[in-house]
Short mmCIF file of C-alpha atoms and ligand atoms in Angstrom, two decimals:
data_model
loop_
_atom_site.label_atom_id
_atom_site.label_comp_id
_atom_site.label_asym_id
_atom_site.label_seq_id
_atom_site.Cartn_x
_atom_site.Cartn_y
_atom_site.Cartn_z
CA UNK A 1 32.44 -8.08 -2.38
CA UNK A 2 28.44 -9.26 -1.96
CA UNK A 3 28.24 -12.44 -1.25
CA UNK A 4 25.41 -14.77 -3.20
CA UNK A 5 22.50 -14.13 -0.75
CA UNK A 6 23.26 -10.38 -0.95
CA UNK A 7 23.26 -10.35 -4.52
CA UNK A 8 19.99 -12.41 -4.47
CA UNK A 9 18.61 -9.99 -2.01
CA UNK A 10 19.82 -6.88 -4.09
CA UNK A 11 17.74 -8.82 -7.21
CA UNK A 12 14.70 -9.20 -5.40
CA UNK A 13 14.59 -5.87 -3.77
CA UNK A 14 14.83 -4.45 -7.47
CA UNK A 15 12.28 -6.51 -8.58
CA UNK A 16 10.01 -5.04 -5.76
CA UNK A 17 10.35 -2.00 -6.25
CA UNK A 18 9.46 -2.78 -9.96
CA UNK A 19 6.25 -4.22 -8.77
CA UNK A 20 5.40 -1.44 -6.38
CA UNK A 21 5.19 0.96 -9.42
CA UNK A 22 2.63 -1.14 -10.86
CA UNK A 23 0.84 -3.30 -8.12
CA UNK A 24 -1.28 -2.61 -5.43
CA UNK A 25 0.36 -3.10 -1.88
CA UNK A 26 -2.84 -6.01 -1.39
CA UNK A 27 -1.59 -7.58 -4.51
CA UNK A 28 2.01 -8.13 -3.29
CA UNK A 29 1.02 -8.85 -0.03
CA UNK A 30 -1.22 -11.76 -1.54
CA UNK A 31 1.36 -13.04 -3.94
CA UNK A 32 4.15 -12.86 -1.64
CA UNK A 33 1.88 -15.04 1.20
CA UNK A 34 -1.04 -16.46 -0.52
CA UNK A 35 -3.65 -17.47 1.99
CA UNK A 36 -5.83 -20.72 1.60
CA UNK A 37 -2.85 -22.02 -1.20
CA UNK A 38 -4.08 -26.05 -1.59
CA UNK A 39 -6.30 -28.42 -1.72
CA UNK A 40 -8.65 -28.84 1.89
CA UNK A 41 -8.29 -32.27 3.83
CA UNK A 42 -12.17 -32.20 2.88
CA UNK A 43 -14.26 -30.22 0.02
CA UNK A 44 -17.43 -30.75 -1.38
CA UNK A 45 -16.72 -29.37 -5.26
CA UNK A 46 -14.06 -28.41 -6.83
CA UNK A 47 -13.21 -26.73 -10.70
CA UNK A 48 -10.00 -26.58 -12.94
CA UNK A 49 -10.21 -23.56 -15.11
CA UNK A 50 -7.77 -21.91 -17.73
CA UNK A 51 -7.21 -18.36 -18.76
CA UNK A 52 -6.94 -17.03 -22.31
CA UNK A 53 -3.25 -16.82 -21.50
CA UNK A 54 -2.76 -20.67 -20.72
CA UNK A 55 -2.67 -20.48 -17.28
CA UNK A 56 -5.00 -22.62 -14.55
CA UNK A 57 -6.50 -22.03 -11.31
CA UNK A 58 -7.84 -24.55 -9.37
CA UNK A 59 -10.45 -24.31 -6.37
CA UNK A 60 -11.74 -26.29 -3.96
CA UNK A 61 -14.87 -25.63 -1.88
CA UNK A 62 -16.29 -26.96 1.36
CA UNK A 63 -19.43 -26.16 2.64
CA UNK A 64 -20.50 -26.08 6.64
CA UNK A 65 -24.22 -25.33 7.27
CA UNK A 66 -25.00 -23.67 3.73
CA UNK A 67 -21.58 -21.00 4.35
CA UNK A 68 -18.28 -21.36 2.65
CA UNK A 69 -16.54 -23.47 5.32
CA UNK A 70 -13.31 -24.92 3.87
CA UNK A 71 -11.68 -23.52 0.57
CA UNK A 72 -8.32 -23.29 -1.32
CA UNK A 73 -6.60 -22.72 -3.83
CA UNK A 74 -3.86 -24.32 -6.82
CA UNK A 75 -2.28 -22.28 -9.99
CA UNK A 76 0.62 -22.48 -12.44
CA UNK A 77 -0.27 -18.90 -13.25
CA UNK A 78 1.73 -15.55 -12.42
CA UNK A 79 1.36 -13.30 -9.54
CA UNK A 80 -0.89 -11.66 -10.53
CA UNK A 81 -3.15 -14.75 -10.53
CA UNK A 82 -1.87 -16.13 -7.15
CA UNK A 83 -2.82 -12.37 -5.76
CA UNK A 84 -6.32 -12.84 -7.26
CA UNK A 85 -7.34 -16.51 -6.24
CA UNK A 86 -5.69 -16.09 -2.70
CA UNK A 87 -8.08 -12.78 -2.25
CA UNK A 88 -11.01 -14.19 -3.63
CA UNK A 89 -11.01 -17.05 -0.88
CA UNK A 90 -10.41 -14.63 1.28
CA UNK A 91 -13.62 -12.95 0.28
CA UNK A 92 -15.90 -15.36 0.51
CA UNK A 93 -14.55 -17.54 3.38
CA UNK A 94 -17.46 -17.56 6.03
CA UNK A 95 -19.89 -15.83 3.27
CA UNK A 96 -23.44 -17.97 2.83
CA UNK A 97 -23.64 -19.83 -0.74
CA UNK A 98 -25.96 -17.16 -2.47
CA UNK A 99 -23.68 -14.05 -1.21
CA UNK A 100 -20.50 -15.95 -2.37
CA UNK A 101 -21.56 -16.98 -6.27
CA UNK A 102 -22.47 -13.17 -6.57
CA UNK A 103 -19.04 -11.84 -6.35
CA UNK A 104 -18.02 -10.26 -9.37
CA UNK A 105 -14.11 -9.70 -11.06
CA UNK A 106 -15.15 -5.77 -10.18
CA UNK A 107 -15.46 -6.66 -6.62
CA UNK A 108 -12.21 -8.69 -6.21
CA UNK A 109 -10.36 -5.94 -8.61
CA UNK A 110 -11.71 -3.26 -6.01
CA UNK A 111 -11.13 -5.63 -3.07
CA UNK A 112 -7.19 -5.74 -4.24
CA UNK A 113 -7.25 -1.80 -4.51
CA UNK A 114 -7.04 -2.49 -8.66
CA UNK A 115 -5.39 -4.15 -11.05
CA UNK A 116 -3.28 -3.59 -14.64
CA UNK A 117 -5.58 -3.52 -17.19
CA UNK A 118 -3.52 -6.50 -19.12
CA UNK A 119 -4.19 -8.40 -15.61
CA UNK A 120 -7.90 -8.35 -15.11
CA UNK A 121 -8.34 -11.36 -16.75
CA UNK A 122 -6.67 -13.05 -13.74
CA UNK A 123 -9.65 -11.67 -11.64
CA UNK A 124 -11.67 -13.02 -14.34
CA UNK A 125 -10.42 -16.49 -14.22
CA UNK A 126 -10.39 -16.84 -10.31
CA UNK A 127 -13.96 -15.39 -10.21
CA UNK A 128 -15.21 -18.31 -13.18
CA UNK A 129 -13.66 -21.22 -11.60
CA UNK A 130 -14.54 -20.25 -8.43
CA UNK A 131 -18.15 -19.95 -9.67
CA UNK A 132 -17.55 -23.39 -11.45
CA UNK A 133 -17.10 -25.26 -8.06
CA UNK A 134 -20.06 -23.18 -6.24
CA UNK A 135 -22.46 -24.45 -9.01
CA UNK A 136 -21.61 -27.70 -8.64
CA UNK A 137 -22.82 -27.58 -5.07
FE1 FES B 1 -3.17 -14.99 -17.41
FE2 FES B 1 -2.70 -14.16 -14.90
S1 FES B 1 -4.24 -15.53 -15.59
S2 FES B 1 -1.54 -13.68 -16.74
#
């Protein structure tokens, strides 16, 4: 008989394989380990944005020299979301000021190798509140 962890891993690997039908590998990757996930020691601007669905992202944004220095990320939101805001800092880590407020949904939709249709609006709502905090600075 499975034990509980067995049965948990049985679950999970189900629930992968689910997501594999309908997610890019990128977007697992960056929901399963979401890079830059809270708030920098240090930031110069952040936002707090929510989606049409109810769900927030918020980003924080350091700047060294006129590049994107520090950033990171918090959500409540799904996946989805988490994949979106964790490779949009990716993105525009190290990028100068100018280069990083031109970064459209497209790009981070291309950047994750696409995205459901019902999910773009995550894209959308990383790539607003990101450009929330860089106007700020
Ligand atoms: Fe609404 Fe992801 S932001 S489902």
């Amino acid at each position: 008989m499975a034990n509980e962890n067995e049965v948990f891993d049985d679950i999970e690997g189900l629930i992968l394989a689910e997501a594999r039908k309908i997610y890019s590998q990128k977007v697992i990757d960056h929901f399963q380990k979401p890079r830059n996930y809270g708030e920098p020691e240090q930031y110069d601007s952040y936002m707090f944005m929510s989606g049409i669905c109810g769900d927030t992202i918020g980003m924080y944004v350091g700047l060294d020299n006129g590049n994107i220095g520090r950033i990171g990320f918090v959500t409540d939101g799904c996946g989805p979301t988490i994949a979106c805001a964790s490779a949009l800092t990716c993105m525009v880590k190290g990028l100068p000021l100018s280069k990083a407020k031109s970064v459209t949904s497209e790009d981070l939709i291309a950047y994750l190798d696409g995205m459901p249709v019902e999910h773009t609006h995550c894209a959308d709502l990383a790539v607003n509140t990101l450009k929330g905090a860089l106007a700020k600075l």
